[in-house]
PDB file of C-alpha atoms in Angstrom:
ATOM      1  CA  UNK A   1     -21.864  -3.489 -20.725  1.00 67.00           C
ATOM      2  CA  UNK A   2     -22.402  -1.993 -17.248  1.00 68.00           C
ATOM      3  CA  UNK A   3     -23.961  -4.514 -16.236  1.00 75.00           C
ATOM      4  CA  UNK A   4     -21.599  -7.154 -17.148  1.00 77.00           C
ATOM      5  CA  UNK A   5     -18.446  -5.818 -15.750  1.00 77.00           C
ATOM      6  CA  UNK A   6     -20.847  -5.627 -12.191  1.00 74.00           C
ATOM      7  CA  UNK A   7     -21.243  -9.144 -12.437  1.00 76.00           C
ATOM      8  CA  UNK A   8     -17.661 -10.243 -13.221  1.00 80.00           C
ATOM      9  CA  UNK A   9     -15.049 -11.376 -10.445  1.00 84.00           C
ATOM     10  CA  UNK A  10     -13.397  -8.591  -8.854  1.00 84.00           C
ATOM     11  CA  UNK A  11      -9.784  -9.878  -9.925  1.00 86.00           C
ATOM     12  CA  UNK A  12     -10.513  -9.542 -13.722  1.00 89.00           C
ATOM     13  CA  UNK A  13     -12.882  -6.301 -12.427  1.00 88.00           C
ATOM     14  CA  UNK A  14      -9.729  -5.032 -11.579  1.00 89.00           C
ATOM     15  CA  UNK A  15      -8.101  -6.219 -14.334  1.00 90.00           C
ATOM     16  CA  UNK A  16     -10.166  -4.725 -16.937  1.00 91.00           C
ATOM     17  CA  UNK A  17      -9.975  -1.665 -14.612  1.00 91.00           C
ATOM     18  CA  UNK A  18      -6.078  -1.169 -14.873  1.00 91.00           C
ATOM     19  CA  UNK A  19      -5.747  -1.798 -18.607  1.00 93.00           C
ATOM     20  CA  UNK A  20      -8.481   1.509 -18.858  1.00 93.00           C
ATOM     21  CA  UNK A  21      -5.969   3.326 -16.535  1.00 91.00           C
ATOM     22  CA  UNK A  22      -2.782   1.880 -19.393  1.00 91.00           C
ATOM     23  CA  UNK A  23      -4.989   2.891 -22.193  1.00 92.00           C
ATOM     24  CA  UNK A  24      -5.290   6.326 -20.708  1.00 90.00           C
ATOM     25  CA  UNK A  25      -1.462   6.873 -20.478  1.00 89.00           C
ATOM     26  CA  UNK A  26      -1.099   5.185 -23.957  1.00 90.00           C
ATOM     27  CA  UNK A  27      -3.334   7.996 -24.859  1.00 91.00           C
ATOM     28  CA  UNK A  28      -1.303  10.765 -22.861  1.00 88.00           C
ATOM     29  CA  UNK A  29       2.009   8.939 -24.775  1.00 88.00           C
ATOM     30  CA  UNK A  30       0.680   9.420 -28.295  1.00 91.00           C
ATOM     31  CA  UNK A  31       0.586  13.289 -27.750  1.00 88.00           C
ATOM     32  CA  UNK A  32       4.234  12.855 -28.776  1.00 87.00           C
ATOM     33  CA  UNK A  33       3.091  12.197 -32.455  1.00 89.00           C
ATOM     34  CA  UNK A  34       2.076  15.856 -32.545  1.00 84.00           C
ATOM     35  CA  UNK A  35       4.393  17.816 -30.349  1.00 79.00           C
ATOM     36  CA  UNK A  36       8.178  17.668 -30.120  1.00 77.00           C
ATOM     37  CA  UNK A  37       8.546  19.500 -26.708  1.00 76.00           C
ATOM     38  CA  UNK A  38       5.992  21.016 -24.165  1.00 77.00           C
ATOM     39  CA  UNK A  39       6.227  24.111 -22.681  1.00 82.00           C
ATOM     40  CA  UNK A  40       7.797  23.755 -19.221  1.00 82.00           C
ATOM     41  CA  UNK A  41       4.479  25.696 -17.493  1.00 87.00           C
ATOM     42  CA  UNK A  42       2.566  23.051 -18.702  1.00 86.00           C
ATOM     43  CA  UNK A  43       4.702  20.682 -17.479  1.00 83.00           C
ATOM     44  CA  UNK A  44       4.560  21.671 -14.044  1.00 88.00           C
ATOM     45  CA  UNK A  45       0.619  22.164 -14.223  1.00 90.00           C
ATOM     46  CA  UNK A  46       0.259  18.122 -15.554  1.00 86.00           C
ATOM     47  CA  UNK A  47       2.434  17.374 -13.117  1.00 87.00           C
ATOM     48  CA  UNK A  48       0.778  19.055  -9.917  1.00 91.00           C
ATOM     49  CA  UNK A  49      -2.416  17.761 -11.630  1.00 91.00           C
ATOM     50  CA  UNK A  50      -1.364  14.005 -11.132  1.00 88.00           C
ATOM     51  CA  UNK A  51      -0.319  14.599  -7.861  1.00 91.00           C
ATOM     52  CA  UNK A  52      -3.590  16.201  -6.405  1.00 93.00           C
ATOM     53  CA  UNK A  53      -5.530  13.312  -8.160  1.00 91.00           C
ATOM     54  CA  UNK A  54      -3.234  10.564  -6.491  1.00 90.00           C
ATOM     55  CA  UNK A  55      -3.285  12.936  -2.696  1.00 94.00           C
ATOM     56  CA  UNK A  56      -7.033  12.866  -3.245  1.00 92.00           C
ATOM     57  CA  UNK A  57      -7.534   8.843  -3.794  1.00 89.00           C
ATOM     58  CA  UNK A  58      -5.112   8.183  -1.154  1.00 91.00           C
ATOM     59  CA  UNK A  59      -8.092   9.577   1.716  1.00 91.00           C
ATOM     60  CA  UNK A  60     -10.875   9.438   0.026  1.00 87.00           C
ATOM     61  CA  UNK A  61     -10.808   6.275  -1.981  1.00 86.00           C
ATOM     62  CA  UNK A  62      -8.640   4.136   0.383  1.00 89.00           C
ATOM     63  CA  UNK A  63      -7.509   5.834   3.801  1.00 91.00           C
ATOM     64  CA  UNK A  64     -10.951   6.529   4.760  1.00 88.00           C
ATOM     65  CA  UNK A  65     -12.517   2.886   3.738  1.00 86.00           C
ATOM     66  CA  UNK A  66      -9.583   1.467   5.633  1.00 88.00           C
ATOM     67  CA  UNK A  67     -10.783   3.067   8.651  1.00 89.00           C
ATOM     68  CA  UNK A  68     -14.378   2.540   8.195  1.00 85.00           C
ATOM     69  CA  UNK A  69     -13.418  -1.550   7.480  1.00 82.00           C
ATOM     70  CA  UNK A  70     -11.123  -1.770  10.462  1.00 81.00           C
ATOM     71  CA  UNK A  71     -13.834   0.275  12.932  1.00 82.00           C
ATOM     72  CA  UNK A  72     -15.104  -4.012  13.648  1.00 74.00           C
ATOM     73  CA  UNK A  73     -12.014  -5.552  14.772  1.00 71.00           C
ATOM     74  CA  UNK A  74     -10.633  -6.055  17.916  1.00 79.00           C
ATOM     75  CA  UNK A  75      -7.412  -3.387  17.762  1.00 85.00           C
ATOM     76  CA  UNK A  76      -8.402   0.461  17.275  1.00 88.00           C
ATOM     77  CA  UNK A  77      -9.021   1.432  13.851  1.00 86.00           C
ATOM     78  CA  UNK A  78      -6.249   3.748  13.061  1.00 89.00           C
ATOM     79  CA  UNK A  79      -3.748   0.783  13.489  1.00 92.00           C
ATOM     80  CA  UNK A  80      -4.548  -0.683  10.163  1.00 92.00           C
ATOM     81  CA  UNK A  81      -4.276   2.528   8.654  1.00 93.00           C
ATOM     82  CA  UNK A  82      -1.054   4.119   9.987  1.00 95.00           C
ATOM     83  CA  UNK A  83       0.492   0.445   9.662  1.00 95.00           C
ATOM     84  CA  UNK A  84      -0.504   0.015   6.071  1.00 95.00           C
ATOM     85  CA  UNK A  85       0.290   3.416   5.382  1.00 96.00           C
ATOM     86  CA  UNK A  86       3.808   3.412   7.020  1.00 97.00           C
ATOM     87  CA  UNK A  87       5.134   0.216   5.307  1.00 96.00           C
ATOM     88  CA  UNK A  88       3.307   1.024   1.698  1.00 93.00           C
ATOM     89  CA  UNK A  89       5.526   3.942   1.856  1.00 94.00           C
ATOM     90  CA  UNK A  90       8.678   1.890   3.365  1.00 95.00           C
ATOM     91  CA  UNK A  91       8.335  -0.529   0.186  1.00 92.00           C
ATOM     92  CA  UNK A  92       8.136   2.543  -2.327  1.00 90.00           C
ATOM     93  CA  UNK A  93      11.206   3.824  -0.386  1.00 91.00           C
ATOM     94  CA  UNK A  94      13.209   0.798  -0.452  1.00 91.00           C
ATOM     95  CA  UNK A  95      12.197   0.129  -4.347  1.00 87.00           C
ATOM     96  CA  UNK A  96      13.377   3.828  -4.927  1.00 85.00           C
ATOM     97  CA  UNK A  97      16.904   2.811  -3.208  1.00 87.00           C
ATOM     98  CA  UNK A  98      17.622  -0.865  -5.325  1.00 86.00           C
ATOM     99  CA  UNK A  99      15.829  -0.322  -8.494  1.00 83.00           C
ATOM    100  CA  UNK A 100      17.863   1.429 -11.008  1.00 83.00           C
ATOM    101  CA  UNK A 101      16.873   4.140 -12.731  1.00 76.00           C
ATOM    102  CA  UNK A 102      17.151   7.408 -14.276  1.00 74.00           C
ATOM    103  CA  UNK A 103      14.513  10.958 -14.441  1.00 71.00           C
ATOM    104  CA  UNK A 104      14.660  12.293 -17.438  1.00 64.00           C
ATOM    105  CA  UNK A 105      16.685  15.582 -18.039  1.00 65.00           C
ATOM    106  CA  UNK A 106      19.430  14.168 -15.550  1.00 69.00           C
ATOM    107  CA  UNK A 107      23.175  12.893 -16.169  1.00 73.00           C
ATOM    108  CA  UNK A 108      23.941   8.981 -15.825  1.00 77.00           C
ATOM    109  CA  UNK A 109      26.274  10.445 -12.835  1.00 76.00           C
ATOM    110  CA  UNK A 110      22.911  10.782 -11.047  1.00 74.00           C
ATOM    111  CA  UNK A 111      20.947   7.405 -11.429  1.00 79.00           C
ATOM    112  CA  UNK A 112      19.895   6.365  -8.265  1.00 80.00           C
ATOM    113  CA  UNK A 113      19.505   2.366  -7.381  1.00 81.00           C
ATOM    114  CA  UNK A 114      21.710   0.380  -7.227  1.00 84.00           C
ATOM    115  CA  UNK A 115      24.668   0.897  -9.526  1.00 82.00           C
ATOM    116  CA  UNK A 116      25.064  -0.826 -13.041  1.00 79.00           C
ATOM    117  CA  UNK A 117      25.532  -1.029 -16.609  1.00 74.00           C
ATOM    118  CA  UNK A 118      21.922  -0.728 -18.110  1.00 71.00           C
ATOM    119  CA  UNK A 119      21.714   1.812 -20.660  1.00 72.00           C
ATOM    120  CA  UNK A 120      20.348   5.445 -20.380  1.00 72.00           C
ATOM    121  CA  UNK A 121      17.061   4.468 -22.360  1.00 70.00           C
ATOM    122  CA  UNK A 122      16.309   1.493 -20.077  1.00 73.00           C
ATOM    123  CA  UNK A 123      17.127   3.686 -16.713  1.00 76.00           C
ATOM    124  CA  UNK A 124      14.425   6.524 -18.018  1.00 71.00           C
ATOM    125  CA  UNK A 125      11.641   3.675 -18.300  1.00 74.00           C
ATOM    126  CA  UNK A 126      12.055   2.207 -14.836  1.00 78.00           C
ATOM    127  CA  UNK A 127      12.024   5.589 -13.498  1.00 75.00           C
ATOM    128  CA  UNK A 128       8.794   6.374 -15.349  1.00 72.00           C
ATOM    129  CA  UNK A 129       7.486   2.762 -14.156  1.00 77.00           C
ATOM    130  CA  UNK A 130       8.200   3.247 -10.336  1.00 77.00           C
ATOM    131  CA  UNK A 131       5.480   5.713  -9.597  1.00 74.00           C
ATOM    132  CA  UNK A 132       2.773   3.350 -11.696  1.00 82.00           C
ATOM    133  CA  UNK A 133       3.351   0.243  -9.592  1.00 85.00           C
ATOM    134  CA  UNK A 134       1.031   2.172  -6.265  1.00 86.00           C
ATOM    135  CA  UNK A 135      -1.647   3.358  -9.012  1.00 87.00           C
ATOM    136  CA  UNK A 136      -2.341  -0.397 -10.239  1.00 88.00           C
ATOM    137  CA  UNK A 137      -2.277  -1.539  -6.730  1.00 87.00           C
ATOM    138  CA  UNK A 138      -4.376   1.036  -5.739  1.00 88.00           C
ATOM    139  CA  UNK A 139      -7.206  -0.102  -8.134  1.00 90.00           C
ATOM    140  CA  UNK A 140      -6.739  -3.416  -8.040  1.00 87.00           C
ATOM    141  CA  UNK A 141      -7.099  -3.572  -3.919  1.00 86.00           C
ATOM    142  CA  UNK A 142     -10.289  -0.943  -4.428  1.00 86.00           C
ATOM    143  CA  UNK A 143     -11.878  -3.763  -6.636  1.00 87.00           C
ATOM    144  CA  UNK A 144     -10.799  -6.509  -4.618  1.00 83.00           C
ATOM    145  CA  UNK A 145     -12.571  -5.027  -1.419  1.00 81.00           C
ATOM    146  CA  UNK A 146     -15.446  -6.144  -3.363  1.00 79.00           C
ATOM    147  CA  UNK A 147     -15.179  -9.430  -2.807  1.00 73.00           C
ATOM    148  CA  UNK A 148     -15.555  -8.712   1.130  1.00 70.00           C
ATOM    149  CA  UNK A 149     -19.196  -7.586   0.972  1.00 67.00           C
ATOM    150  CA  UNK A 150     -18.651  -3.714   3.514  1.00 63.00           C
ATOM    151  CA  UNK A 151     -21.111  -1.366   2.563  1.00 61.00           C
ATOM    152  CA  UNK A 152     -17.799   1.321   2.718  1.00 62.00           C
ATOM    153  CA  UNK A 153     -16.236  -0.953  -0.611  1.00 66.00           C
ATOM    154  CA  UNK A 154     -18.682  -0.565  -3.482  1.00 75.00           C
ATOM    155  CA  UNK A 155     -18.573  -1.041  -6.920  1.00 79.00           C
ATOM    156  CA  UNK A 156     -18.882   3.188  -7.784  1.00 80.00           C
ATOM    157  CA  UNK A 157     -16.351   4.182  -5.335  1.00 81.00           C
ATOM    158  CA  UNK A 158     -13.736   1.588  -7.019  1.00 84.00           C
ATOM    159  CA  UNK A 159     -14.520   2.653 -10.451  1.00 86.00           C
ATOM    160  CA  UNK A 160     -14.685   6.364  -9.331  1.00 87.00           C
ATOM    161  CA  UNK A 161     -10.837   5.672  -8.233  1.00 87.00           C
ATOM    162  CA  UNK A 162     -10.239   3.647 -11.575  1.00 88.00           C
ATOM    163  CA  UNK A 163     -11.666   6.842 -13.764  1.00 88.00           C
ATOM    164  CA  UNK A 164      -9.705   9.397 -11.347  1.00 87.00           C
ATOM    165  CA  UNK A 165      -6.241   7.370 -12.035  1.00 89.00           C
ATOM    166  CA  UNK A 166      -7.390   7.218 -16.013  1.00 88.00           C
ATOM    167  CA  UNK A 167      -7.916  10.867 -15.979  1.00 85.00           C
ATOM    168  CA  UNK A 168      -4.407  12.101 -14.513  1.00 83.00           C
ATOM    169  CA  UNK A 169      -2.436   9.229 -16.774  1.00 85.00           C
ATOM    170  CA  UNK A 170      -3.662  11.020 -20.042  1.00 86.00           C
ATOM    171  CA  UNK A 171      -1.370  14.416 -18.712  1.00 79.00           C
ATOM    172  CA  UNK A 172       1.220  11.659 -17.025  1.00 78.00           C
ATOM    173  CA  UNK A 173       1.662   9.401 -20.208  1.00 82.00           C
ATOM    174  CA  UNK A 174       2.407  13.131 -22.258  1.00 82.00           C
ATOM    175  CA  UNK A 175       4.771  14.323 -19.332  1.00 75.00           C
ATOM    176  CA  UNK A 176       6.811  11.022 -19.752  1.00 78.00           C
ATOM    177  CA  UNK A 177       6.802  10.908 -23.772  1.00 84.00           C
ATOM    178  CA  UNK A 178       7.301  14.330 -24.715  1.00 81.00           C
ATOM    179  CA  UNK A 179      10.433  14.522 -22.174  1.00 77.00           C
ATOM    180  CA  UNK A 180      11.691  11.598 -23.660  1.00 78.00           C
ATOM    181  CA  UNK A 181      11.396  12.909 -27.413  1.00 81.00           C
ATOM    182  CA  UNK A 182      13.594  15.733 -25.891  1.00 78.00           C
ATOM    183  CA  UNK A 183      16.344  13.332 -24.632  1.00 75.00           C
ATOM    184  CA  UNK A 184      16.682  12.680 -28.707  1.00 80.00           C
ATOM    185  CA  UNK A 185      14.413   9.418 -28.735  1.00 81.00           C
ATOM    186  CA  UNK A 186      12.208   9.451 -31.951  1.00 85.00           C
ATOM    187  CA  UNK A 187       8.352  10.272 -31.536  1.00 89.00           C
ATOM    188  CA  UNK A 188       7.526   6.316 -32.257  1.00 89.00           C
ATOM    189  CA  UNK A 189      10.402   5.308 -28.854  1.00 85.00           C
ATOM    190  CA  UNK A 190       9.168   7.805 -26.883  1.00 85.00           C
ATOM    191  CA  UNK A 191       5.671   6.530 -27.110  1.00 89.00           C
ATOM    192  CA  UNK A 192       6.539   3.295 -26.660  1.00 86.00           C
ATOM    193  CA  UNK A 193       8.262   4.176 -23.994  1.00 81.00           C
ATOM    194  CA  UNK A 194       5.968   6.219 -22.749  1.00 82.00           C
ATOM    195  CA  UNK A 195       2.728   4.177 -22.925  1.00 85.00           C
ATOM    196  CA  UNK A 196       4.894   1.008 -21.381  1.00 79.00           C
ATOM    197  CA  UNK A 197       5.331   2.620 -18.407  1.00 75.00           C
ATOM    198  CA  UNK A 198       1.759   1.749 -17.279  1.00 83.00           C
ATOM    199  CA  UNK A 199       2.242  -1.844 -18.150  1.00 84.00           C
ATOM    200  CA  UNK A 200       2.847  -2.476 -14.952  1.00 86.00           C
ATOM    201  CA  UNK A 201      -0.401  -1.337 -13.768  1.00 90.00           C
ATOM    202  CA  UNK A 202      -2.150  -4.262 -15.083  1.00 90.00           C
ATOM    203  CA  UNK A 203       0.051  -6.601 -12.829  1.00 90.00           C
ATOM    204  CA  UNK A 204      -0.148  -4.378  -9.829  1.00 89.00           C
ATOM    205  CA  UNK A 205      -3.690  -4.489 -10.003  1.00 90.00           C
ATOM    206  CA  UNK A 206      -4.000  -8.477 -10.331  1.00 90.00           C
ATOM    207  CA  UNK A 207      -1.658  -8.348  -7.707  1.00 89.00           C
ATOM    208  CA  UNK A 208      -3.567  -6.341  -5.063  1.00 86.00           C
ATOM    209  CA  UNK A 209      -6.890  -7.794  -6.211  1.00 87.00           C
ATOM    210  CA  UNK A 210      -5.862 -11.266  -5.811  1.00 87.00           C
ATOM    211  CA  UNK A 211      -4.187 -10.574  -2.621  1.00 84.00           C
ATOM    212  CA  UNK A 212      -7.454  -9.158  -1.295  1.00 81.00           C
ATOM    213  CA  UNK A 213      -9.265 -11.903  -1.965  1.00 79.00           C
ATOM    214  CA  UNK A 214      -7.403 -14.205  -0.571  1.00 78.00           C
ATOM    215  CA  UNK A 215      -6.527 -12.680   2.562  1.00 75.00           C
ATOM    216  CA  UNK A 216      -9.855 -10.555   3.587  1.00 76.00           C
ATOM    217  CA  UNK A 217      -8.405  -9.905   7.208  1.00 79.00           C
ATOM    218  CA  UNK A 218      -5.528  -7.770   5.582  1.00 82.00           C
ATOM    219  CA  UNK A 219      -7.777  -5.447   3.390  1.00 84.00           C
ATOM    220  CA  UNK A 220      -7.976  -2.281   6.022  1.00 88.00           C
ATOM    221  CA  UNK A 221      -3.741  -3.142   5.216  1.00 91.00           C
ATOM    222  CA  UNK A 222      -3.813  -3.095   1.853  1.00 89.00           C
ATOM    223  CA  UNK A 223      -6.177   0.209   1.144  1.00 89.00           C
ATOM    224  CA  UNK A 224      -4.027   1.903   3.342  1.00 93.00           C
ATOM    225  CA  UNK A 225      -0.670   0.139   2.230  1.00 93.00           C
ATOM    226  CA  UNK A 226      -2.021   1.534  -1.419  1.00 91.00           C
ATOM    227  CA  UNK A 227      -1.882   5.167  -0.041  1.00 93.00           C
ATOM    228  CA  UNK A 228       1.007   5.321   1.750  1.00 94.00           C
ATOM    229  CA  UNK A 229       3.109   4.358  -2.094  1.00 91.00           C
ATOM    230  CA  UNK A 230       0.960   6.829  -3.562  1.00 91.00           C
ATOM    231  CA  UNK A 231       1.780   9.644  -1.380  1.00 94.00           C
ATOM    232  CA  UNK A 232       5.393   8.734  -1.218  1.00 92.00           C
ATOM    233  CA  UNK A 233       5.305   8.638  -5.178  1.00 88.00           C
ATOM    234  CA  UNK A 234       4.086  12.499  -4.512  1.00 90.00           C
ATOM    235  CA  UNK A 235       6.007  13.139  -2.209  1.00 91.00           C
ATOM    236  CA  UNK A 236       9.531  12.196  -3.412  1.00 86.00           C
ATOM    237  CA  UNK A 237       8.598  12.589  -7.231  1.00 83.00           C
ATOM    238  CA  UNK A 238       5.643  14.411  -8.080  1.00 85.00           C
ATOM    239  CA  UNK A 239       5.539  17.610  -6.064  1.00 88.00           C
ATOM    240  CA  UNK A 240       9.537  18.400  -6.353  1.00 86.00           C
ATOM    241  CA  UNK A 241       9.725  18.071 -10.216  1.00 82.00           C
ATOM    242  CA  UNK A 242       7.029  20.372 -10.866  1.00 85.00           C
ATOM    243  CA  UNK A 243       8.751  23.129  -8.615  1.00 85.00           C
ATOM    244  CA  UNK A 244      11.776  22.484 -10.253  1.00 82.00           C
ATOM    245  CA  UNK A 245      11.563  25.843 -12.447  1.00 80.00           C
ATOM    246  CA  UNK A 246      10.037  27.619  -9.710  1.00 82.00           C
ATOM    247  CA  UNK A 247       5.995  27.704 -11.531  1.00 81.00           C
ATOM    248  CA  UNK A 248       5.108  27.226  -7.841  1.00 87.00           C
ATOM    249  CA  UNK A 249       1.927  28.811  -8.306  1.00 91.00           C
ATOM    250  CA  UNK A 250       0.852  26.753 -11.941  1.00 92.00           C
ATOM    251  CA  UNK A 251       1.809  23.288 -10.484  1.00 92.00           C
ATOM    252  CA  UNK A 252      -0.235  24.633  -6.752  1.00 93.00           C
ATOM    253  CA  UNK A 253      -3.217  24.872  -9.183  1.00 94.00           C
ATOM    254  CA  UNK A 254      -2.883  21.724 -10.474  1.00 93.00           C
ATOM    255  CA  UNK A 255      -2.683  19.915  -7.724  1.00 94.00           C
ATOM    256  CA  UNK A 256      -5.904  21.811  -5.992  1.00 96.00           C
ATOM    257  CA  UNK A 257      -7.549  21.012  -9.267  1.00 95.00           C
ATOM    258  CA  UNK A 258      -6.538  17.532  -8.977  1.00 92.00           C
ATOM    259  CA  UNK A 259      -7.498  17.119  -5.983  1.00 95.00           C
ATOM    260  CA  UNK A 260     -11.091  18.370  -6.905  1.00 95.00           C
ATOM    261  CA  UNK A 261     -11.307  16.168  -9.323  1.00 92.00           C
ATOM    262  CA  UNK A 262     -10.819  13.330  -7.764  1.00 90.00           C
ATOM    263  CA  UNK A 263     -13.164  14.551  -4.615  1.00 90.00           C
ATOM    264  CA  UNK A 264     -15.820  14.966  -6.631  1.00 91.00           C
ATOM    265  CA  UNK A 265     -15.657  11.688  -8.460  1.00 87.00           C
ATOM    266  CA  UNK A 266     -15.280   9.641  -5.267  1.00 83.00           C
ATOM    267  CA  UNK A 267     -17.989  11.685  -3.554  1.00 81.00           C
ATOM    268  CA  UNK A 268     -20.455  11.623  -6.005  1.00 78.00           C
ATOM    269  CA  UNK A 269     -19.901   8.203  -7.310  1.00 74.00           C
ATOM    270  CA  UNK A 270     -18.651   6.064  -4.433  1.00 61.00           C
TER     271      UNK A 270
END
């Protein structure tokens, strides 16, 4: 089996890698089927969790190749990093400003995007979906690096980044579902709901892969693109919500923990 994904072509690598990452929250989302709430400490710990995972992949599984990639062009190095980084988070920022949507546990009077009609339910699950779209490009540009042949993009560190991404949706997909069986959604919506958030993982990961491929020159870009709308996604969405009810210290843990995690699968496997 291992050996046969190796040999595949890094777009359906990627692929394959992004519907493990959906599975994952699917997983997380199904958690709904046995609980009805979840305790607001816990909350705050999944949530700091994600966030140390997705701080962590940002250096280690894309800033840092970036750097090492760009270290044989013509232009300093850092260039394609701060670059990338700067307009990956620009993008998430401007997607945060048009896109409608909702967080869960606040009034329709505060929906941010662009103003409209949509219902409450359909608000919730672009909100949920925002902070996915970075993860799936994430992957999918750490598999389509492959395709370039740089001993700093290998096979490991790419699935390293896909397993660290699986690992904080399972806590993700439950912080989305459960909240959403709160807002009066039945168990079998919320999951739906839930797990369809990281649909769009999949297609961010084709995305980013295919891009890659196509355009080598603009991978030092793309990894760094990638980390810049992860660490906005933290930034903006991640770090603030778990503070909310002041369990500084629970969601602080998380996110060192997170952050470990993810260290010690890039290290040891990329």
């Amino acid at each position: 089996m291992i050996q046969w994904f190796a040999q595949q072509n890094p777009i359906i690598q990627a692929l394959l890698a992004t519907l493990f990452t959906w599975f994952v929250t699917a997983l997380g989302s199904a958690l709904v089927f046995l609980f009805k709430s979840i305790h607001r400490k816990v909350l705050d710990g999944m949530l700091g969790f994600a966030a140390g995972v997705m701080i962590a992949a940002s250096y280690w599984s894309l800033l840092a190749p970036a750097i090492e990639m760009a270290q044989d062009g013509n232009i300093p190095p850092w260039i394609p990093a701060v670059a990338g980084f700067l307009a990956g988070g620009f993008f998430l920022w401007l997607v945060d400003k048009l896109l409608p949507h909702l967080h869960a546990g606040l009034p329709m009077s505060e929906a941010e995007g662009i103003k409209t009609g949509w219902q409450r339910s359909v608000l919730l699950i672009l909100a949920i979906t925002l902070h996915n779209i970075p993860e799936g490009l994430a992957v999918g540009v750490a598999f389509g690096a492959l395709a370039v042949n740089l001993p700093s993009a290998s096979l490991a560190g790419a699935v390293a980044l896909a397993l660290g991404i699986g690992i904080q949706n399972f806590p993700e997909g439950a912080a989305v579902s459960i909240p959403l069986r709160r807002e009066g959604f039945s168990r079998w919506k919320s999951f739906v709901y839930g797990q369809a958030s990281g649909v769009v993982e999949p297609m961010a990961g084709v995305i980013g892969a295919a891009a890659v491929v196509a355009m080598k020159p603009i991978l030092p870009y793309a990894l760094s693109f990638a980390a810049g709308a992860m660490i906005f996604v933290v930034v903006e969405e991640l770090i603030p919500e778990s503070q909310q009810e002041k369990n500084t210290d629970i969601s602080t843990i998380g996110t060192m923990l997170g952050f470990a995690v993810m260290m010690v699968l890039d290290v040891a496997l990329g």
